[in-house]
Tab-separated table of C-alpha atoms in Angstrom:
chain	number	residue	atom	x	y	z
A	1	UNK	CA	-0.135	-0.013	0.003
A	2	UNK	CA	1.237	3.656	-0.830
A	3	UNK	CA	1.777	5.678	2.251
A	4	UNK	CA	1.944	9.317	0.933
A	5	UNK	CA	-1.019	10.743	3.695
A	6	UNK	CA	-1.787	14.082	1.452
A	7	UNK	CA	-2.264	11.695	-1.512
A	8	UNK	CA	-4.503	9.536	0.667
A	9	UNK	CA	-6.764	12.268	1.550
A	10	UNK	CA	-7.085	14.053	-1.782
A	11	UNK	CA	-8.161	10.537	-3.142
A	12	UNK	CA	-10.647	10.255	-0.293
A	13	UNK	CA	-12.026	14.042	-1.038
A	14	UNK	CA	-12.209	12.849	-4.667
A	15	UNK	CA	-14.242	10.019	-3.700
A	16	UNK	CA	-16.564	12.013	-1.673
A	17	UNK	CA	-17.153	14.485	-4.772
A	18	UNK	CA	-17.703	11.216	-6.981
A	19	UNK	CA	-20.143	9.901	-4.392
A	20	UNK	CA	-22.146	13.122	-4.402
A	21	UNK	CA	-22.297	13.827	-8.009
A	22	UNK	CA	-22.713	9.958	-9.135
A	23	UNK	CA	-24.086	8.147	-6.299
A	24	UNK	CA	-22.418	4.905	-4.682
A	25	UNK	CA	-22.547	3.042	-7.757
A	26	UNK	CA	-20.554	5.389	-9.451
A	27	UNK	CA	-17.713	4.955	-7.095
A	28	UNK	CA	-15.107	3.209	-8.833
A	29	UNK	CA	-11.227	3.343	-8.638
A	30	UNK	CA	-11.226	4.654	-12.069
A	31	UNK	CA	-13.684	7.392	-11.283
A	32	UNK	CA	-11.708	8.476	-8.193
A	33	UNK	CA	-8.463	8.411	-10.115
A	34	UNK	CA	-10.309	10.640	-12.830
A	35	UNK	CA	-11.881	12.968	-10.175
A	36	UNK	CA	-8.389	13.381	-8.234
A	37	UNK	CA	-6.641	13.980	-11.692
A	38	UNK	CA	-4.267	11.336	-10.893
A	39	UNK	CA	-3.102	8.318	-13.172
A	40	UNK	CA	-5.404	5.600	-13.592
A	41	UNK	CA	-4.222	2.771	-11.044
A	42	UNK	CA	-3.220	5.402	-8.365
A	43	UNK	CA	-6.305	4.535	-5.945
A	44	UNK	CA	-5.557	0.983	-6.166
A	45	UNK	CA	-2.261	1.255	-4.811
A	46	UNK	CA	-3.926	3.368	-1.665
A	47	UNK	CA	-6.781	1.133	-1.029
A	48	UNK	CA	-7.373	-2.664	-0.777
A	49	UNK	CA	-10.883	-2.656	-2.447
A	50	UNK	CA	-13.840	-0.400	-3.089
A	51	UNK	CA	-15.104	-1.430	0.552
A	52	UNK	CA	-11.770	-0.021	2.112
A	53	UNK	CA	-12.650	3.319	0.298
A	54	UNK	CA	-15.965	3.414	1.351
A	55	UNK	CA	-15.049	2.991	4.974
A	56	UNK	CA	-12.308	5.180	4.668
A	57	UNK	CA	-14.523	7.911	3.317
A	58	UNK	CA	-16.730	7.465	6.225
A	59	UNK	CA	-14.207	8.527	8.577
A	60	UNK	CA	-12.760	11.346	6.247
A	61	UNK	CA	-16.387	12.834	6.025
A	62	UNK	CA	-16.544	13.264	9.872
A	63	UNK	CA	-13.165	14.849	9.959
A	64	UNK	CA	-14.176	17.342	7.521
A	65	UNK	CA	-17.651	18.076	9.220
A	66	UNK	CA	-15.949	18.433	12.753
A	67	UNK	CA	-15.714	22.020	14.454
A	68	UNK	CA	-12.604	23.654	14.717
A	69	UNK	CA	-10.915	22.497	17.893
A	70	UNK	CA	-11.832	24.970	20.652
A	71	UNK	CA	-14.993	26.437	18.981
A	72	UNK	CA	-17.261	24.608	21.470
A	73	UNK	CA	-15.067	25.552	24.658
A	74	UNK	CA	-15.108	29.349	23.110
A	75	UNK	CA	-18.657	29.542	22.763
A	76	UNK	CA	-19.242	27.710	26.104
A	77	UNK	CA	-17.695	31.059	27.985
A	78	UNK	CA	-21.255	32.633	27.828
A	79	UNK	CA	-22.431	30.197	30.164
A	80	UNK	CA	-25.017	27.028	29.253
A	81	UNK	CA	-28.392	28.358	28.169
A	82	UNK	CA	-31.183	27.761	25.297
A	83	UNK	CA	-30.106	30.650	23.157
A	84	UNK	CA	-26.549	29.195	23.020
A	85	UNK	CA	-27.797	25.845	22.142
A	86	UNK	CA	-29.611	27.756	19.298
A	87	UNK	CA	-26.372	29.384	18.400
A	88	UNK	CA	-24.425	26.142	18.289
A	89	UNK	CA	-26.960	24.214	16.378
A	90	UNK	CA	-27.031	27.103	13.785
A	91	UNK	CA	-23.203	27.020	13.577
A	92	UNK	CA	-23.270	23.101	12.905
A	93	UNK	CA	-26.205	23.664	10.374
A	94	UNK	CA	-24.118	26.376	8.662
A	95	UNK	CA	-20.664	24.155	8.855
A	96	UNK	CA	-22.961	20.980	7.189
A	97	UNK	CA	-24.603	23.431	4.497
A	98	UNK	CA	-21.022	24.743	3.556
A	99	UNK	CA	-19.791	21.024	3.211
A	100	UNK	CA	-22.738	20.148	1.316
A	101	UNK	CA	-20.661	17.687	-0.721
A	102	UNK	CA	-19.671	15.790	2.459
A	103	UNK	CA	-23.328	15.864	3.864
A	104	UNK	CA	-24.723	14.341	0.420
A	105	UNK	CA	-21.973	12.034	0.511
A	106	UNK	CA	-22.851	10.861	3.845
A	107	UNK	CA	-26.374	9.848	2.875
A	108	UNK	CA	-25.064	8.330	-0.204
A	109	UNK	CA	-23.013	5.885	2.136
A	110	UNK	CA	-26.181	5.360	4.438
A	111	UNK	CA	-27.757	4.257	1.236
A	112	UNK	CA	-25.019	1.925	0.445
A	113	UNK	CA	-24.485	0.631	3.855
A	114	UNK	CA	-28.050	-0.957	3.467
A	115	UNK	CA	-26.739	-3.229	1.040
A	116	UNK	CA	-22.984	-3.578	2.868
A	117	UNK	CA	-22.686	-4.899	6.444
A	118	UNK	CA	-18.994	-4.123	6.711
A	119	UNK	CA	-19.758	-0.397	5.783
A	120	UNK	CA	-23.039	-0.543	8.055
A	121	UNK	CA	-20.725	-1.244	11.179
A	122	UNK	CA	-18.077	1.404	10.028
A	123	UNK	CA	-20.691	4.194	9.495
A	124	UNK	CA	-22.612	2.897	12.969
A	125	UNK	CA	-19.171	3.351	14.760
A	126	UNK	CA	-18.626	7.044	13.509
A	127	UNK	CA	-22.077	8.165	13.653
A	128	UNK	CA	-22.146	7.007	17.373
A	129	UNK	CA	-18.950	8.567	18.108
A	130	UNK	CA	-20.371	11.958	16.881
A	131	UNK	CA	-23.625	11.463	18.732
A	132	UNK	CA	-21.955	10.627	22.108
A	133	UNK	CA	-19.509	13.122	21.876
A	134	UNK	CA	-22.190	15.675	21.305
A	135	UNK	CA	-24.359	14.140	24.206
A	136	UNK	CA	-21.571	14.145	26.575
A	137	UNK	CA	-20.694	17.810	25.740
A	138	UNK	CA	-23.844	18.997	26.276
A	139	UNK	CA	-24.292	17.156	29.637
A	140	UNK	CA	-20.803	18.335	30.882
A	141	UNK	CA	-21.348	22.046	29.878
A	142	UNK	CA	-24.717	21.912	31.994
A	143	UNK	CA	-26.791	22.667	29.018
A	144	UNK	CA	-30.488	22.630	29.236
A	145	UNK	CA	-32.003	19.249	28.896
A	146	UNK	CA	-30.930	15.481	28.949
A	147	UNK	CA	-29.296	13.063	26.575
A	148	UNK	CA	-32.574	12.520	24.941
A	149	UNK	CA	-32.861	16.304	24.237
A	150	UNK	CA	-29.649	15.962	22.260
A	151	UNK	CA	-30.832	12.808	20.349
A	152	UNK	CA	-34.062	14.620	19.610
A	153	UNK	CA	-32.244	17.472	18.165
A	154	UNK	CA	-30.000	15.404	16.016
A	155	UNK	CA	-32.845	13.574	14.511
A	156	UNK	CA	-34.639	16.981	13.738
A	157	UNK	CA	-31.612	18.404	12.318
A	158	UNK	CA	-31.237	15.260	10.100
A	159	UNK	CA	-34.675	15.730	8.574
A	160	UNK	CA	-34.518	19.319	8.283
A	161	UNK	CA	-31.263	19.457	6.347
A	162	UNK	CA	-32.153	16.413	4.360
A	163	UNK	CA	-35.055	18.711	3.099
A	164	UNK	CA	-33.015	21.443	2.798
A	165	UNK	CA	-30.290	19.832	0.488
A	166	UNK	CA	-32.619	17.426	-1.662
A	167	UNK	CA	-36.138	19.946	-1.768
A	168	UNK	CA	-35.335	23.279	-0.591
A	169	UNK	CA	-38.472	24.632	-1.372
A	170	UNK	CA	-40.500	22.301	0.642
A	171	UNK	CA	-41.130	24.355	3.396
A	172	UNK	CA	-41.949	27.817	1.567
A	173	UNK	CA	-40.284	30.977	3.174
A	174	UNK	CA	-39.476	29.185	6.154
A	175	UNK	CA	-35.437	29.300	5.990
A	176	UNK	CA	-32.981	27.116	7.704
A	177	UNK	CA	-32.278	29.686	10.493
A	178	UNK	CA	-36.047	29.950	11.253
A	179	UNK	CA	-36.721	26.268	11.140
A	180	UNK	CA	-33.675	25.447	13.560
A	181	UNK	CA	-34.864	28.034	15.964
A	182	UNK	CA	-38.463	26.334	15.911
A	183	UNK	CA	-36.674	23.011	16.626
A	184	UNK	CA	-34.525	24.320	19.653
A	185	UNK	CA	-37.414	26.380	21.158
A	186	UNK	CA	-39.698	23.402	21.224
A	187	UNK	CA	-37.031	20.861	22.073
A	188	UNK	CA	-34.706	22.434	24.716
A	189	UNK	CA	-35.992	23.587	28.077
A	190	UNK	CA	-35.833	27.248	28.890
A	191	UNK	CA	-33.186	28.200	31.384
B	1	UNK	CA	-47.539	5.288	-25.283
B	2	UNK	CA	-49.067	1.866	-23.927
B	3	UNK	CA	-52.014	2.173	-21.684
B	4	UNK	CA	-52.527	-0.649	-19.337
B	5	UNK	CA	-52.638	0.656	-16.111
B	6	UNK	CA	-51.811	-2.683	-14.031
B	7	UNK	CA	-48.671	-2.979	-16.269
B	8	UNK	CA	-47.933	0.713	-15.696
B	9	UNK	CA	-48.061	0.136	-11.975
B	10	UNK	CA	-46.127	-3.118	-12.019
B	11	UNK	CA	-43.354	-1.382	-13.896
B	12	UNK	CA	-43.235	1.465	-11.354
B	13	UNK	CA	-43.012	-0.776	-8.450
B	14	UNK	CA	-40.266	-2.689	-10.571
B	15	UNK	CA	-38.755	0.649	-10.754
B	16	UNK	CA	-38.790	1.255	-7.091
B	17	UNK	CA	-37.127	-2.111	-6.340
B	18	UNK	CA	-34.401	-1.198	-8.637
B	19	UNK	CA	-34.012	1.985	-6.879
B	20	UNK	CA	-33.656	0.579	-3.453
B	21	UNK	CA	-31.184	-2.388	-4.692
B	22	UNK	CA	-28.969	-0.553	-7.067
B	23	UNK	CA	-29.520	3.480	-6.502
B	24	UNK	CA	-30.636	5.927	-8.805
B	25	UNK	CA	-27.658	5.333	-11.244
B	26	UNK	CA	-28.933	1.605	-11.799
B	27	UNK	CA	-32.480	2.737	-13.228
B	28	UNK	CA	-32.571	2.343	-16.630
B	29	UNK	CA	-35.268	0.841	-18.825
B	30	UNK	CA	-33.378	-2.232	-19.259
B	31	UNK	CA	-33.200	-2.748	-15.463
B	32	UNK	CA	-36.481	-1.932	-14.972
B	33	UNK	CA	-38.014	-4.572	-17.689
B	34	UNK	CA	-35.644	-7.440	-16.270
B	35	UNK	CA	-37.066	-6.895	-12.690
B	36	UNK	CA	-40.539	-6.691	-13.791
B	37	UNK	CA	-39.957	-9.951	-15.668
B	38	UNK	CA	-41.017	-8.456	-19.161
B	39	UNK	CA	-39.779	-8.381	-22.486
B	40	UNK	CA	-36.871	-5.676	-23.088
B	41	UNK	CA	-38.366	-2.590	-24.538
B	42	UNK	CA	-41.768	-2.729	-22.445
B	43	UNK	CA	-40.633	0.225	-20.417
B	44	UNK	CA	-39.647	2.113	-23.192
B	45	UNK	CA	-43.396	1.913	-24.441
B	46	UNK	CA	-44.821	3.094	-21.359
B	47	UNK	CA	-42.572	6.066	-20.426
B	48	UNK	CA	-41.270	8.704	-22.481
B	49	UNK	CA	-37.874	8.821	-21.020
B	50	UNK	CA	-36.032	8.326	-17.811
B	51	UNK	CA	-37.259	11.480	-15.839
B	52	UNK	CA	-40.729	10.486	-16.526
B	53	UNK	CA	-40.141	7.073	-14.751
B	54	UNK	CA	-38.508	8.877	-11.918
B	55	UNK	CA	-41.430	11.641	-11.372
B	56	UNK	CA	-44.148	8.748	-11.535
B	57	UNK	CA	-42.155	6.683	-9.012
B	58	UNK	CA	-42.275	9.449	-6.669
B	59	UNK	CA	-46.098	9.745	-7.167
B	60	UNK	CA	-46.373	5.970	-6.795
B	61	UNK	CA	-44.045	5.894	-3.690
B	62	UNK	CA	-46.739	8.104	-1.810
B	63	UNK	CA	-49.431	6.015	-2.996
B	64	UNK	CA	-48.295	2.887	-1.510
B	65	UNK	CA	-47.027	4.770	1.735
B	66	UNK	CA	-50.530	6.486	2.065
B	67	UNK	CA	-52.782	4.832	5.061
B	68	UNK	CA	-56.015	3.007	4.435
B	69	UNK	CA	-58.955	5.545	3.485
B	70	UNK	CA	-60.736	6.078	7.003
B	71	UNK	CA	-58.117	4.737	9.090
B	72	UNK	CA	-57.494	8.218	10.492
B	73	UNK	CA	-61.213	9.037	10.869
B	74	UNK	CA	-61.550	5.676	12.990
B	75	UNK	CA	-58.504	6.602	15.185
B	76	UNK	CA	-60.041	9.695	15.896
B	77	UNK	CA	-63.233	8.308	17.338
B	78	UNK	CA	-60.885	7.928	20.673
B	79	UNK	CA	-60.789	11.851	20.679
B	80	UNK	CA	-57.816	13.942	20.096
B	81	UNK	CA	-54.859	13.557	22.652
B	82	UNK	CA	-51.052	13.189	23.138
B	83	UNK	CA	-51.633	9.316	23.224
B	84	UNK	CA	-53.657	9.141	20.170
B	85	UNK	CA	-50.596	11.431	18.399
B	86	UNK	CA	-48.359	8.523	19.782
B	87	UNK	CA	-50.508	5.537	18.392
B	88	UNK	CA	-50.797	7.602	14.948
B	89	UNK	CA	-47.116	8.025	14.823
B	90	UNK	CA	-46.339	4.346	15.581
B	91	UNK	CA	-48.644	3.422	12.724
B	92	UNK	CA	-47.084	5.543	10.389
B	93	UNK	CA	-43.599	4.207	11.389
B	94	UNK	CA	-44.868	0.750	11.106
B	95	UNK	CA	-46.367	1.348	7.781
B	96	UNK	CA	-42.776	2.761	6.503
B	97	UNK	CA	-40.912	-0.071	8.053
B	98	UNK	CA	-43.229	-2.345	6.205
B	99	UNK	CA	-42.527	-0.680	2.979
B	100	UNK	CA	-38.943	-0.515	3.595
B	101	UNK	CA	-38.345	-0.707	-0.015
B	102	UNK	CA	-40.499	2.178	-0.721
B	103	UNK	CA	-38.935	4.519	2.076
B	104	UNK	CA	-35.366	3.763	0.671
B	105	UNK	CA	-36.496	4.417	-2.915
B	106	UNK	CA	-37.755	7.809	-1.680
B	107	UNK	CA	-34.226	8.616	-0.149
B	108	UNK	CA	-32.704	7.362	-3.500
B	109	UNK	CA	-35.185	9.767	-5.391
B	110	UNK	CA	-34.247	12.691	-3.113
B	111	UNK	CA	-30.481	12.241	-3.699
B	112	UNK	CA	-31.251	12.161	-7.390
B	113	UNK	CA	-33.443	15.422	-7.178
B	114	UNK	CA	-30.096	17.248	-6.041
B	115	UNK	CA	-28.947	16.487	-9.616
B	116	UNK	CA	-32.397	16.616	-11.488
B	117	UNK	CA	-34.354	19.948	-11.188
B	118	UNK	CA	-37.391	18.510	-12.942
B	119	UNK	CA	-37.499	15.854	-10.237
B	120	UNK	CA	-36.963	17.993	-7.577
B	121	UNK	CA	-40.032	19.992	-8.554
B	122	UNK	CA	-42.061	17.008	-8.343
B	123	UNK	CA	-40.679	15.679	-5.422
B	124	UNK	CA	-41.386	18.802	-3.682
B	125	UNK	CA	-44.882	18.738	-5.030
B	126	UNK	CA	-45.867	15.267	-3.437
B	127	UNK	CA	-43.760	15.738	-0.266
B	128	UNK	CA	-45.649	19.099	0.415
B	129	UNK	CA	-48.898	17.819	-0.405
B	130	UNK	CA	-48.086	14.735	1.968
B	131	UNK	CA	-46.953	17.577	4.839
B	132	UNK	CA	-49.879	19.815	4.044
B	133	UNK	CA	-52.421	16.657	4.487
B	134	UNK	CA	-50.840	15.842	7.688
B	135	UNK	CA	-50.984	19.398	9.202
B	136	UNK	CA	-54.435	19.906	7.997
B	137	UNK	CA	-55.332	16.538	9.673
B	138	UNK	CA	-53.637	17.501	12.964
B	139	UNK	CA	-55.586	20.836	13.073
B	140	UNK	CA	-59.131	19.977	12.079
B	141	UNK	CA	-59.162	16.942	14.534
B	142	UNK	CA	-57.817	19.467	17.331
B	143	UNK	CA	-54.866	17.308	18.376
B	144	UNK	CA	-52.673	18.973	20.613
B	145	UNK	CA	-50.130	21.446	19.152
B	146	UNK	CA	-50.011	23.508	16.089
B	147	UNK	CA	-48.612	23.336	12.561
B	148	UNK	CA	-45.091	23.592	13.861
B	149	UNK	CA	-45.493	20.534	16.188
B	150	UNK	CA	-46.457	18.622	12.843
B	151	UNK	CA	-43.660	19.898	11.129
B	152	UNK	CA	-41.156	18.882	14.125
B	153	UNK	CA	-42.718	15.559	14.297
B	154	UNK	CA	-41.750	14.948	10.520
B	155	UNK	CA	-38.728	16.125	10.905
B	156	UNK	CA	-37.944	13.807	13.738
B	157	UNK	CA	-39.559	10.739	11.884
B	158	UNK	CA	-37.241	11.606	9.214
B	159	UNK	CA	-34.302	11.420	11.066
B	160	UNK	CA	-35.552	8.460	13.050
B	161	UNK	CA	-36.285	6.220	10.323
B	162	UNK	CA	-33.253	6.964	8.237
B	163	UNK	CA	-31.050	5.798	11.277
B	164	UNK	CA	-33.401	2.717	11.586
B	165	UNK	CA	-33.198	1.641	8.150
B	166	UNK	CA	-29.364	2.565	7.519
B	167	UNK	CA	-27.653	2.098	10.804
B	168	UNK	CA	-30.226	0.061	12.865
B	169	UNK	CA	-27.632	-0.575	15.911
B	170	UNK	CA	-26.717	3.268	16.111
B	171	UNK	CA	-29.268	3.811	19.361
B	172	UNK	CA	-28.354	0.774	21.245
B	173	UNK	CA	-31.296	-0.731	22.729
B	174	UNK	CA	-33.708	1.951	21.902
B	175	UNK	CA	-36.306	0.378	19.490
B	176	UNK	CA	-38.286	2.410	17.002
B	177	UNK	CA	-41.414	2.495	19.365
B	178	UNK	CA	-39.343	3.639	22.393
B	179	UNK	CA	-37.756	6.520	20.362
B	180	UNK	CA	-41.015	7.621	18.654
B	181	UNK	CA	-42.702	7.756	22.316
B	182	UNK	CA	-39.543	9.914	23.341
B	183	UNK	CA	-40.221	12.206	20.133
B	184	UNK	CA	-43.924	12.321	20.841
B	185	UNK	CA	-43.747	13.212	24.620
B	186	UNK	CA	-41.157	15.900	24.053
B	187	UNK	CA	-42.822	17.700	20.972
B	188	UNK	CA	-46.445	17.235	21.661
B	189	UNK	CA	-48.050	19.350	24.588
B	190	UNK	CA	-49.902	17.102	27.046
B	191	UNK	CA	-53.566	17.351	26.766
């Protein structure tokens, strides 16, 4: 296996673009090489097979979607409150909207995971580690609500973003900020 | 265009299976014909092009996911209440889980809609008509909460079902019924 880490990352980012543009079925070594603008055969030096590409793409997507280190701690200086939860949810949504290709790629991965047990295991692992970190962060910061508050915010944000990316006109003049405010106001206790 | 309505419906149902199994990229006239077990060339007598298949699949999915006529009215005899909302949400989730292929096909359509404006318009139309009917039914029945209560239930159910179908182990021992109860209890006012 080839080991240049920048090259590997560039190949994974190309794979995410292929996923978002062509769907999981379009994800082949050849398509990744073409998208990364490298000689045909390069990807096959970096990844054992297509399953390994998919599995590492899952990790890479969460790496790109993660907040900057320290962002959460800085925000918390204001003290835990419902308005702060709203603020953080809006930041998350903006980050995901800016990384639209990643978020759409994640959904392509999810659908592919229905057909591929190995990918399902890997995707469950990264999604759970992300959800657990959010729950822990919320509780340790003394934010209003409990673990199920965070779970419910996560469910609602998924539904909301899927609409935002795939059928943006569905909720008429209600924009992303407005819908997120509705969700937070109704899910998070006021304190 | 050929006009046998049962044949057209059978072709659309085959198209839904192809979507769920192979993704939107796998959806070709040839694949639909093969899945429906009809001679190659049949689909092309029923549909102008692939866009028309996708657009009619969107309608067909909602036809299959719709409750039986009268179900909602019968349930309402018990009088509007939060437990009744819970009951109805569980029925919806069970119906969607039973029509797993349809629900997964709907997500494949959503992702394809990102790439196809014509499909996006059609999908927005059927999703909005479904959401509007749910909001109207809720309000007219005097169920607790308002239009945004229904919108929030819809967002949360989307997130919850996407996990249930694609990464079923994500929420550990919390099953679908349990998670739906959590959502309803926290989103719908008690009355």
